[in-house]
Each structure stands twice: as C-alpha cells, then as structure tokens.
Coordinates of C-alpha atoms in Angstrom, one line a residue:
Chain A
M2 CA -0.9 19.9 30.3
R3 CA -2.1 20.9 26.2
Y4 CA -0.7 17.7 23.6
K5 CA -0.6 17.6 19.5
V6 CA 0.0 14.7 18.5
T7 CA 0.3 13.5 14.7
L8 CA -0.6 10.5 13.4
A9 CA -1.5 8.1 10.4
Y10 CA -3.9 5.8 9.9
V11 CA -5.1 3.4 6.7
G12 CA -9.2 4.6 7.1
T13 CA -10.7 1.3 6.0
A14 CA -12.3 -0.6 8.9
Y15 CA -13.0 2.9 10.3
A16 CA -16.2 5.2 9.9
G17 CA -14.1 8.0 9.9
F18 CA -12.6 9.7 12.3
Q19 CA -15.0 11.4 14.8
S20 CA -16.7 9.8 17.4
Q21 CA -19.8 8.0 16.8
I22 CA -22.6 4.8 18.6
N23 CA -22.2 1.7 16.9
A24 CA -19.4 1.8 15.0
R25 CA -15.8 2.3 15.7
T26 CA -13.6 5.4 14.8
I27 CA -10.6 6.9 15.0
Q28 CA -11.2 8.5 17.6
D29 CA -13.1 6.5 20.0
E30 CA -9.6 3.7 19.0
I31 CA -7.2 7.1 20.7
E32 CA -9.7 8.0 23.9
R33 CA -9.8 3.9 24.6
A34 CA -5.9 4.3 24.5
L35 CA -5.6 7.7 26.4
L36 CA -8.0 6.3 28.8
T37 CA -5.6 3.3 29.6
I38 CA -2.5 5.6 30.2
F39 CA -4.4 8.0 32.0
R40 CA -7.3 6.1 33.8
K41 CA -9.8 8.4 33.4
P42 CA -11.7 9.6 30.3
V43 CA -9.7 12.3 28.2
R44 CA -11.3 13.6 25.2
I45 CA -9.0 14.6 21.9
V46 CA -10.0 17.5 19.7
S47 CA -9.0 16.6 16.2
A48 CA -7.5 19.6 12.9
S49 CA -10.2 17.3 10.8
R50 CA -13.0 15.4 11.1
T51 CA -12.0 13.0 8.2
D52 CA -15.0 10.8 6.4
Q53 CA -15.5 7.0 6.4
G54 CA -12.9 4.9 4.8
V55 CA -10.5 8.5 4.0
H56 CA -6.9 7.4 4.6
A57 CA -4.1 10.3 6.8
Y58 CA -0.6 10.1 6.8
G59 CA -0.9 14.1 9.1
Q60 CA -4.1 14.2 11.0
V61 CA -3.4 16.0 13.9
F62 CA -5.4 16.7 17.3
H63 CA -4.5 18.1 21.3
F64 CA -5.9 17.5 24.3
D65 CA -6.0 18.0 27.7
A66 CA -4.2 16.1 30.5
P67 CA -1.3 15.5 32.9
E68 CA 2.4 15.4 32.3
K69 CA 4.3 12.2 31.4
D70 CA 7.4 11.8 28.9
P71 CA 5.8 12.8 25.2
R72 CA 8.3 10.3 24.3
K73 CA 6.7 7.6 26.4
L74 CA 3.9 8.3 25.5
K75 CA 4.3 7.9 21.5
Y76 CA 5.0 4.5 22.7
S77 CA 2.3 3.6 24.9
L78 CA 0.0 4.5 22.7
N79 CA 1.1 2.5 20.1
G80 CA 1.7 -0.3 22.3
L81 CA -1.9 0.9 22.6
L82 CA -3.4 1.2 19.5
P83 CA -3.9 -1.6 16.4
G84 CA -2.0 -2.1 13.4
D85 CA -3.4 0.8 10.7
I86 CA -2.7 3.9 13.7
H87 CA 0.5 4.8 14.4
I88 CA 1.0 7.8 16.7
N89 CA 4.5 10.2 15.1
A90 CA 4.9 12.5 17.0
V91 CA 4.0 13.8 20.9
E92 CA 4.6 17.3 21.7
P93 CA 3.8 19.6 24.5
V94 CA 2.1 22.4 23.3
S95 CA 0.7 25.5 25.3
E96 CA -2.3 26.2 26.5
E97 CA -3.5 27.9 24.4
F98 CA -3.0 25.8 20.8
H99 CA -5.6 24.7 18.5
A100 CA -5.6 21.8 16.5
R101 CA -8.9 23.0 14.6
Y102 CA -9.1 27.1 15.3
Q103 CA -5.4 27.2 14.9
V104 CA -5.2 25.9 11.3
R105 CA -3.6 27.8 8.4
A106 CA -3.1 24.9 5.9
K107 CA -4.4 22.2 4.9
T108 CA -3.6 19.7 2.7
Y109 CA -5.2 16.5 1.1
A110 CA -4.4 14.1 -1.6
Y111 CA -6.6 12.2 -4.2
L112 CA -5.2 9.3 -6.2
I113 CA -6.8 7.7 -8.6
N114 CA -5.3 4.6 -10.7
N115 CA -6.1 4.6 -14.3
G116 CA -4.5 1.0 -15.7
E117 CA -5.1 -1.9 -14.5
R118 CA -6.6 -2.5 -10.9
D119 CA -3.3 -3.3 -8.5
V120 CA -4.3 -5.2 -6.1
F121 CA -1.9 -3.3 -3.5
Y122 CA -4.9 -0.2 -4.3
E123 CA -7.3 -1.8 -3.1
K124 CA -10.0 0.7 -1.1
R125 CA -6.5 2.9 -0.8
A126 CA -7.5 4.2 -4.8
F127 CA -10.2 5.5 -6.5
Q128 CA -10.0 2.5 -9.4
C129 CA -10.6 4.6 -13.1
H130 CA -10.9 2.1 -16.9
Y131 CA -12.2 5.2 -18.5
D132 CA -9.6 7.4 -21.1
L133 CA -9.8 10.9 -19.6
D134 CA -8.4 14.5 -20.9
Y135 CA -5.7 15.0 -18.6
A136 CA -5.0 18.2 -20.4
K137 CA -8.8 19.1 -19.3
M138 CA -8.6 17.9 -15.6
E139 CA -5.1 19.8 -15.8
E140 CA -7.3 23.6 -16.7
C141 CA -10.0 22.4 -14.0
C142 CA -7.8 22.4 -11.6
E143 CA -6.2 25.4 -12.2
L144 CA -10.4 26.9 -11.8
F145 CA -10.3 26.1 -8.3
V146 CA -6.9 28.2 -7.2
G147 CA -7.7 31.1 -5.2
T148 CA -9.9 32.9 -3.3
H149 CA -14.1 31.8 -3.8
D150 CA -17.3 31.1 -2.5
F151 CA -17.0 27.4 -3.7
G152 CA -21.0 26.9 -2.4
S153 CA -21.0 24.4 -5.3
F154 CA -18.7 22.8 -4.1
N155 CA -19.9 20.9 -0.7
T156 CA -23.0 19.4 1.1
S157 CA -23.2 22.3 3.9
T158 CA -25.9 24.5 3.8
Y159 CA -25.6 28.1 4.3
E160 CA -27.1 27.9 7.5
E161 CA -25.1 25.8 9.2
H162 CA -22.1 27.8 7.0
P163 CA -23.0 31.6 5.7
D164 CA -19.4 31.9 4.8
Q165 CA -18.0 29.8 2.5
V166 CA -15.8 31.8 1.0
R167 CA -12.0 29.5 1.2
T168 CA -9.0 29.9 -1.1
I169 CA -7.3 27.3 -2.6
Y170 CA -3.3 27.3 -3.3
V171 CA -2.8 24.2 -4.7
C172 CA -4.7 22.7 -7.3
R173 CA -2.6 20.5 -9.2
L174 CA -2.8 17.1 -11.1
V175 CA 0.6 15.1 -11.0
R176 CA 0.9 12.1 -12.7
R177 CA 2.8 9.3 -13.0
G178 CA 2.2 6.9 -15.2
D179 CA -1.2 5.4 -14.8
R180 CA -1.5 6.9 -11.0
L181 CA -3.0 9.8 -10.8
V182 CA -2.7 12.0 -8.1
L183 CA -5.0 15.2 -7.3
L184 CA -3.1 17.6 -4.8
F185 CA -5.6 20.1 -2.6
K186 CA -4.2 22.7 -0.5
G187 CA -6.5 25.5 1.2
S188 CA -7.2 27.6 4.0
G189 CA -10.0 26.0 4.1
F190 CA -12.4 22.5 3.3
L191 CA -16.3 23.1 3.7
R192 CA -18.5 19.0 3.9
H193 CA -17.3 16.9 1.1
M194 CA -16.0 19.8 -0.7
V195 CA -12.0 17.8 -1.5
R196 CA -14.3 14.4 -2.5
I197 CA -16.8 17.5 -4.6
M198 CA -13.8 19.3 -6.3
T199 CA -12.0 16.3 -6.8
G200 CA -15.2 14.9 -8.6
M201 CA -15.6 17.8 -10.9
I202 CA -12.3 17.3 -12.5
F203 CA -12.3 13.4 -13.1
E204 CA -16.6 14.0 -14.2
V205 CA -14.4 16.9 -17.1
G206 CA -11.6 14.1 -17.3
R207 CA -14.5 11.7 -18.6
G208 CA -15.7 14.2 -20.9
K209 CA -18.9 14.6 -18.7
K210 CA -18.9 17.9 -17.6
T211 CA -17.0 21.0 -19.8
V212 CA -15.0 23.3 -18.2
A213 CA -17.4 26.8 -18.7
E214 CA -19.8 24.4 -17.0
V215 CA -17.6 23.9 -13.8
R216 CA -16.4 28.3 -14.6
E217 CA -20.6 28.6 -14.6
F218 CA -20.2 26.3 -10.9
L219 CA -17.9 28.3 -8.8
E220 CA -18.8 31.9 -10.3
H221 CA -22.8 31.5 -9.5
P222 CA -22.6 29.2 -6.0
C223 CA -25.9 26.7 -5.8
K224 CA -27.0 24.4 -4.0
S225 CA -30.0 22.9 -6.1
K226 CA -27.3 20.7 -8.2
R227 CA -26.5 17.0 -8.6
R228 CA -22.9 17.0 -6.6
Y229 CA -20.3 14.5 -7.3
N230 CA -19.4 13.0 -4.3
I231 CA -17.2 10.0 -5.1
D232 CA -15.9 7.1 -3.5
P233 CA -13.8 8.7 0.3
S234 CA -11.2 5.5 -0.4
G235 CA -9.1 7.4 -2.8
L236 CA -8.3 10.3 -0.3
Y237 CA -5.4 11.1 1.9
L238 CA -5.4 13.8 4.6
L239 CA -2.0 15.1 3.9
K240 CA -0.8 18.0 6.4
I241 CA -2.1 19.7 8.7
D242 CA -0.4 23.8 9.0
Y243 CA -1.2 26.1 12.2
M244 CA -0.3 29.3 11.9
N245 CA 2.1 31.2 14.4
E246 CA 0.0 32.7 17.8
E247 CA 0.3 35.6 16.8
D248 CA -2.0 35.0 13.7
Y249 CA -3.6 33.2 16.0
R250 CA -4.6 35.8 18.9
L251 CA -5.6 37.6 15.7
K252 CA -7.7 35.5 14.3
K253 CA -9.4 35.0 18.4
E254 CA -9.3 38.9 18.4
R255 CA -11.3 39.8 15.2
Y256 CA -13.7 36.8 15.9
L257 CA -15.1 38.6 19.5
Y258 CA -15.1 41.7 17.4
G259 CA -17.7 39.5 15.6
E260 CA -15.7 40.2 12.3
R261 CA -14.6 36.7 10.1
Chain B
M23 CA -6.0 -26.0 -24.3
R24 CA -3.4 -24.5 -22.3
Y25 CA -3.7 -20.9 -21.3
K26 CA -1.0 -19.5 -19.1
V27 CA -1.9 -16.5 -16.7
T28 CA -0.2 -13.7 -15.1
L29 CA -2.2 -12.1 -11.8
A30 CA -1.0 -10.2 -8.6
Y31 CA -2.0 -11.2 -5.8
V32 CA -1.8 -9.2 -0.6
G33 CA -0.5 -11.8 0.4
T34 CA -1.9 -10.9 3.9
A35 CA -5.1 -13.1 4.4
Y36 CA -3.7 -16.5 2.4
A37 CA -2.2 -18.9 3.6
G38 CA -0.1 -19.3 0.6
F39 CA -0.8 -20.5 -2.6
Q40 CA -1.2 -23.4 -2.7
S41 CA -4.6 -25.5 -1.6
Q42 CA -4.6 -27.0 1.7
I43 CA -7.0 -28.5 4.4
N44 CA -9.4 -25.6 6.5
A45 CA -7.1 -22.6 4.8
R46 CA -8.0 -20.3 2.9
T47 CA -5.1 -19.9 -0.3
I48 CA -5.2 -18.3 -3.8
Q49 CA -4.8 -21.7 -5.4
D50 CA -8.0 -22.8 -3.4
E51 CA -9.7 -19.0 -4.5
I52 CA -8.3 -19.4 -8.1
E53 CA -9.6 -23.6 -8.6
R54 CA -13.1 -22.3 -7.0
A55 CA -13.3 -19.2 -10.5
L56 CA -12.4 -22.0 -12.4
L57 CA -15.5 -24.6 -11.8
T58 CA -18.1 -21.5 -11.5
I59 CA -16.3 -20.8 -15.5
F60 CA -16.2 -24.5 -16.7
R61 CA -18.3 -26.2 -14.1
K62 CA -16.3 -28.5 -14.2
P63 CA -12.8 -29.2 -11.8
V64 CA -9.6 -27.1 -13.2
R65 CA -6.5 -28.0 -11.3
I66 CA -3.3 -25.5 -11.9
V67 CA -0.1 -25.7 -11.3
S68 CA 1.7 -22.3 -10.0
A69 CA 4.8 -21.3 -11.3
S70 CA 6.1 -21.0 -7.2
R71 CA 4.1 -21.2 -4.2
T72 CA 4.6 -18.6 -2.6
D73 CA 4.6 -18.9 1.4
Q74 CA 1.5 -17.7 4.1
G75 CA 1.4 -14.3 3.6
V76 CA 3.9 -13.1 0.5
H77 CA 2.5 -11.1 -1.9
A78 CA 3.0 -11.2 -6.1
Y79 CA 3.1 -8.7 -8.3
G80 CA 3.7 -11.2 -11.2
Q81 CA 3.1 -14.4 -10.1
V82 CA 2.0 -17.9 -13.2
F83 CA 0.3 -20.6 -13.5
H84 CA -1.3 -23.1 -16.2
F85 CA -4.2 -24.6 -16.3
D86 CA -6.0 -26.9 -18.9
A87 CA -10.0 -26.6 -20.7
P88 CA -12.3 -25.8 -22.5
E89 CA -12.3 -23.6 -25.7
K90 CA -13.2 -20.4 -24.8
D91 CA -12.2 -15.9 -25.7
P92 CA -8.8 -15.4 -22.6
R93 CA -9.9 -11.2 -22.8
K94 CA -13.6 -12.7 -21.3
L95 CA -11.9 -15.6 -19.2
K96 CA -9.3 -12.2 -17.8
Y97 CA -12.8 -10.1 -16.9
S98 CA -14.6 -13.6 -15.9
L99 CA -12.4 -14.5 -13.1
N100 CA -11.7 -10.9 -12.1
G101 CA -15.8 -10.3 -12.0
L102 CA -15.3 -13.7 -9.4
L103 CA -11.5 -13.5 -7.1
P104 CA -11.8 -11.6 -4.1
G105 CA -10.6 -7.6 -4.1
D106 CA -7.0 -8.9 -3.5
I107 CA -6.1 -11.3 -6.9
H108 CA -6.4 -10.4 -9.5
I109 CA -5.2 -11.6 -13.3
N110 CA -3.8 -9.7 -14.8
A111 CA -3.3 -11.8 -18.2
V112 CA -5.2 -14.6 -19.5
E113 CA -2.5 -16.0 -23.2
P114 CA -3.7 -19.2 -25.3
V115 CA -0.2 -20.8 -25.5
S116 CA 1.2 -24.3 -26.8
E117 CA 0.5 -27.5 -24.6
E118 CA 4.2 -27.5 -24.3
F119 CA 3.7 -24.3 -22.4
H120 CA 4.3 -25.7 -18.6
A121 CA 4.6 -22.6 -15.4
R122 CA 6.7 -24.5 -13.2
Y123 CA 9.5 -26.0 -15.0
Q124 CA 9.8 -23.5 -18.3
V125 CA 10.7 -21.0 -15.4
R126 CA 14.9 -19.4 -16.7
A127 CA 15.3 -17.0 -13.8
K128 CA 12.4 -15.0 -10.9
T129 CA 12.7 -12.4 -9.4
Y130 CA 12.2 -11.6 -6.1
A131 CA 12.1 -7.8 -3.9
Y132 CA 12.0 -7.9 0.6
L133 CA 10.8 -5.0 1.7
I134 CA 12.5 -3.2 4.1
N135 CA 11.6 -0.1 6.9
N136 CA 14.6 1.4 8.7
G137 CA 12.4 4.3 9.4
E138 CA 9.2 5.4 10.9
R139 CA 6.5 2.7 11.0
D140 CA 4.2 3.1 8.5
V141 CA 1.1 2.4 8.2
F142 CA 0.4 1.9 4.7
Y143 CA 3.1 -1.0 4.4
E144 CA 1.3 -3.0 7.8
K145 CA 2.0 -6.5 6.9
R146 CA 3.7 -5.2 4.0
A147 CA 6.9 -4.7 4.5
F148 CA 9.8 -4.9 7.3
Q149 CA 9.3 -3.1 10.2
C150 CA 12.7 -2.0 11.4
H151 CA 13.7 0.5 13.7
Y152 CA 17.3 -0.7 14.6
D153 CA 20.1 1.2 13.3
L154 CA 21.5 -0.8 9.8
D155 CA 25.6 -0.8 8.2
Y156 CA 23.3 -0.6 5.1
A157 CA 28.3 -0.7 3.1
K158 CA 27.7 -4.7 4.9
M159 CA 24.7 -5.2 3.2
E160 CA 25.7 -4.5 -0.1
E161 CA 29.1 -6.8 0.5
C162 CA 26.6 -9.3 1.3
C163 CA 24.8 -9.1 -1.4
E164 CA 27.8 -9.1 -4.0
L165 CA 28.4 -12.4 -2.5
F166 CA 25.5 -14.3 -3.4
V167 CA 26.3 -13.4 -7.2
G168 CA 27.2 -16.4 -9.1
T169 CA 26.9 -19.9 -8.8
H170 CA 26.8 -21.7 -6.3
D171 CA 26.1 -24.5 -3.3
F172 CA 23.0 -22.7 -1.7
G173 CA 22.8 -25.4 1.1
S174 CA 23.4 -22.9 3.8
F175 CA 20.3 -21.1 3.0
N176 CA 17.6 -23.1 2.4
T177 CA 15.2 -25.4 4.8
S178 CA 15.1 -28.5 2.8
T179 CA 17.4 -31.5 3.4
Y180 CA 19.7 -33.1 0.0
E181 CA 17.3 -35.8 0.1
E182 CA 14.3 -33.9 -0.6
H183 CA 16.7 -31.7 -3.3
P184 CA 20.5 -33.7 -3.6
D185 CA 21.0 -30.4 -5.8
Q186 CA 21.1 -27.3 -3.8
V187 CA 23.4 -25.5 -7.0
R188 CA 21.3 -22.6 -8.0
T189 CA 22.4 -19.2 -9.5
I190 CA 21.8 -15.4 -8.4
Y191 CA 22.0 -12.9 -11.5
V192 CA 21.2 -10.1 -9.5
C193 CA 21.1 -9.3 -5.7
R194 CA 20.8 -5.4 -5.0
L195 CA 20.6 -3.3 -2.1
V196 CA 18.2 -0.3 -3.6
R197 CA 17.8 2.5 -0.7
R198 CA 15.3 5.5 -1.5
G199 CA 15.6 7.8 2.1
D200 CA 14.5 4.5 4.8
R201 CA 12.9 1.9 2.5
L202 CA 14.9 -0.4 1.0
V203 CA 15.1 -3.1 -1.4
L204 CA 17.2 -6.4 -1.6
L205 CA 16.3 -7.6 -5.3
F206 CA 16.8 -11.4 -5.9
K207 CA 17.3 -12.1 -9.7
G208 CA 17.7 -16.0 -10.1
S209 CA 17.9 -19.4 -12.2
G210 CA 15.7 -20.8 -8.9
F211 CA 15.8 -20.7 -5.1
L212 CA 15.2 -23.3 -2.6
R213 CA 12.7 -23.9 0.1
H214 CA 13.0 -20.4 2.3
M215 CA 15.0 -19.2 0.5
V216 CA 15.0 -16.0 -0.3
R217 CA 14.1 -15.2 3.1
I218 CA 17.2 -17.1 4.7
M219 CA 19.1 -15.0 2.1
T220 CA 17.5 -11.9 3.7
G221 CA 17.6 -13.0 6.7
M222 CA 21.9 -13.4 6.5
I223 CA 21.6 -10.0 4.5
F224 CA 20.0 -7.8 8.3
E225 CA 22.0 -9.7 10.3
V226 CA 24.8 -8.9 8.8
G227 CA 23.5 -5.1 8.8
R228 CA 22.7 -5.4 12.6
G229 CA 25.8 -6.9 12.6
K230 CA 25.3 -9.8 14.4
K231 CA 27.1 -12.0 12.0
T232 CA 29.9 -10.8 10.1
V233 CA 30.4 -10.9 6.0
A234 CA 33.1 -13.6 6.1
E235 CA 30.5 -15.9 8.6
V236 CA 28.1 -15.6 5.9
R237 CA 30.9 -16.1 3.4
E238 CA 31.8 -19.2 4.8
F239 CA 27.6 -20.8 5.3
L240 CA 28.4 -19.6 1.4
E241 CA 32.0 -22.2 1.4
H242 CA 30.8 -25.2 3.2
P243 CA 27.3 -25.7 2.3
C244 CA 25.9 -26.6 6.3
K245 CA 22.1 -27.7 7.3
S246 CA 23.0 -27.6 11.2
K247 CA 23.3 -24.1 11.2
R248 CA 20.3 -21.8 13.3
R249 CA 18.6 -20.0 10.0
Y250 CA 17.3 -16.7 10.7
N251 CA 13.6 -17.1 8.5
I252 CA 13.0 -13.1 8.2
D253 CA 9.3 -12.2 8.8
P254 CA 7.8 -13.6 4.9
S255 CA 4.9 -9.8 4.7
G256 CA 8.4 -8.0 3.4
L257 CA 8.3 -10.3 0.6
Y258 CA 7.5 -10.1 -3.1
L259 CA 7.2 -12.2 -5.9
L260 CA 7.8 -9.7 -8.8
K261 CA 8.7 -11.7 -12.1
I262 CA 8.4 -15.5 -13.4
D263 CA 11.0 -15.6 -17.1
Y264 CA 10.3 -17.8 -19.0
M265 CA 13.0 -19.9 -21.1
N266 CA 12.2 -20.0 -25.4
E267 CA 10.3 -23.5 -26.7
E268 CA 13.5 -24.9 -28.0
D269 CA 15.3 -23.9 -25.2
Y270 CA 13.0 -25.9 -22.9
R271 CA 13.4 -29.0 -24.5
L272 CA 16.9 -29.5 -24.9
K273 CA 16.2 -29.4 -20.5
K274 CA 14.1 -32.0 -20.9
E275 CA 15.9 -33.5 -23.3
R276 CA 18.3 -33.6 -21.1
Y277 CA 16.2 -34.2 -17.8
L278 CA 15.8 -37.4 -19.9
Y279 CA 19.4 -39.2 -20.4
G280 CA 20.0 -38.2 -16.2
E281 CA 21.6 -35.1 -16.6
R282 CA 20.5 -31.9 -14.6

C-alpha cells in the first residue's frame, strides 16, 4: 500500500529534512514514528529535501507499508511526532505515485522583516534594518519569470545536473507594511536556488547589485561568481503541485527514450 | 534619571515576568543586562506581571539609573538580551511616572486555533478541535463589558484585594477563518482574570456552560465555584495605556484621602 502524506514543520530544531548521521532531521523523526506504528523499518521519499532551518507548510512524502485506516494513521503519527512537526493529511495513492518525480510545481515563500525586530519571527524571518528599494526588487523578480538556465543561481555543478534549465511561473514581492514576502513558484529548483535568487533580489534592494548585473547572470550562466546564500530561516516550502497520472506516464516514457 | 521601556517577548522559555528563585524570568534577564550596562544593580517595575508562558507585544517597565543616551541604551539592551526578548523603545520620563500605578488601561489578546493544528502557533495559541458556537461566545463577551465586581473571575481573595470592581471597555471575539482572537481592554485585571474570562467564554462556546450561568456569576460574585484557568500560552499582553500626569496626580490624591 502506498501513502501520500502532507506535513508542516518548524525547521529551527532540525538539520534539514534528509536523514543524516549524528544530526536530528525531519526524516528520522518520521521514520522513527513509522517504525513504532508498523513495527518494521519504513523508508520515506520526500518531494523536497529542505535545508537546515528551512520551514514547511506543505511538504509531501510517500512510503509503502501494510494497509491501515489513513485517518488513524494520521492520528498515530501526530501522537508520536514532536510538537514542531504536524501531519496534515494521509491519503492512500496509486502504486505509481512518486512524491519527487511526479512534481509539477513547487511554491516557496521567503519572509523578510524590514522593520523593528519581531520576537515572534525569531528564526522565522530574515531581519533587515537596511533601506530597501522595493521597486528595484520587483524589477528583479520579473527578470526571473520564464524559462532560463539558472546556472548562475544554484550551487550544483553541471556535472551533477547537466540540465539547469527551469521554468519560474511566479516570482513576486508581496508587501504588508514592513513585512515582505518573496513568492516563488517554479517547475523545480536546483540546490540553494531559492535562497540564491532571494539573495540577489535582496542585494538589488540594498543597491549592492544592479538589475542589469542580474540580467547578465541570467543570460550568461556562470559558476565562478560568488553567490549570496541568504539565511535559510526565512524560507518556507509552501506547496507541492503534482501532475496527473497521464502526464506523469508521458514524462516517464520520454525519460526512457533519453529525452528530457 | 527615570526611563520608560516598552518591550516584546515570547513567554515560552520563561517562568513569567517577575523574578523568582531558581527559575528563569524576563525580569531577571533584563536586570542582568542593566547590571552589565550600569555596573550596579538596577530594579525594574513592570506594568503587568505576566504568568509563565504568557507572551507580550507591548509590556512596559520603568527604572531609575544614571543618564545615558536612550537610543544607545536600547541598542545595548538588545545586544545583551536573548533573541526571545526585544526592547522596542526606551524613553526618558518624569520622575513621577510609574509603570504600574499610572496605568489607565491594559489590552490583552487570547488566540484560539479552532482548525488543523498549526506548528507555527505551537505554544503560541490554544489548540481546540471542538465545535464552538461563535454566536454564544460573542453573547458571553458582551456580558463582560462595563463595570462589574469580577469576584467570580479571578483567583485573588477579597482579603488580598477588597475591591474587585473593574471596568471592561472592550471584550470582543474576532474571527479569521479558524483563527479566533478574544480581545480584552480594561481598567485593570485581577490575578488570572483574563484567562478565567477566556475559559468561561470558551466553555460557553463548547456548550459546557450557558450565558445565563455566566451572568449569574457576574451578578453574584462568588469565590467557591471551580474556575477554568485556560492554558497561558494563548495569551498576549498587547498594550498598556497610561493616564496623563494630571489624572495620575488626582488619583494619588484620592488615594491619600482613602478613596479609591
């Protein structure tokens, strides 16, 4: 039986999602709870491996295990998990479903507090006292929308990921007084890509970089430039959208024929 | 030199505001920072002694110390204090100013999450899965508005506080989807009064008490009934309003003549 699980967590206390030796991770907490419930080791596969300190409202993972009532499974998991992780939904899915490969789009938000420090956002937003040029930041956001080679905006090499072309559907600055939210929705994001894009937009806001320089980075992908990997604690994985089964089947077929 | 200080804190890690032996409190943290700055012990007097786990957006305290630039004092304090306490303002005030006695009104908010548990409100809102009757809760709120003997709604005895008459200016239920906020603004609140009022409104919402029973409690103050002192972690001290110097002088004069 395959299950799809949607969950939220405060990333502050964890060394990221993915299992690590000698560090506390979200995956370990969940797999430990599943071991207690099913009395045998269960491996989970997540949509996104969020970094240390990154938060999630709508992370997704799947796993295979013997059949159980999904409602009861949700309650058992929440009973076993710590207070900073919460399972929102457990659904039985087709054996074909894959939490990572079937992703159609991911949505992230990055929170910046540009006013007086707010204790309730400690480790939950990036605190910035500098004056920011919001118009310039918006201009920079617009640059990213569309299909580009994001080679200048991530930390994986072309050897690891030969194809660094991704499509950004939404990149927008939302303001509510001193609170800024950078919204990113894209077909996929390479390693540290959201944080590096946020770092660029932020540096443009501070006047440390011009929009023209960012355009140059986008038009001529380059791995040798210093990238500003902004503080992870302002980052939230908001939502994972999945393609339907037919589209996923087509994607797998293209993959078999060596296309991308 | 007397200073008035406005601050915010997340109450989760503290045993309340007031100094205690063998427990970590907000007051101790602040007095330790002031000791470092002024190199001599400084006592602070707060507007409200919030309980263990209660949060604050706009707590106020005063203290006397040698003259320093208030702006620099704010920065020094924030540099020395932990991340869950933040000084919003330091102002020099008249030597007559008193953070507790000069209070004109206090505003509190109590947060209830009546939907799926939100990890970002863990220890910052009361989590409730029960169906609540919002109309009945609003009816109960209206009862409290005005001047009443709140003898049934606090845990101090008439020996400790002979006068338990207080005026509530605002008592309102604000809803945003599943998120409820109970707003309280009053001339003053007795020990545990906000939490006990909240508990009553909550029990009315759940159908465990009727509005008529609460009216009875209000009309016939009574200390013998069981009171439901709701979870402190949903409570926020929002704002302290002060009377002007003239009103405060009149209050002190009345006090000298034995009036209240």
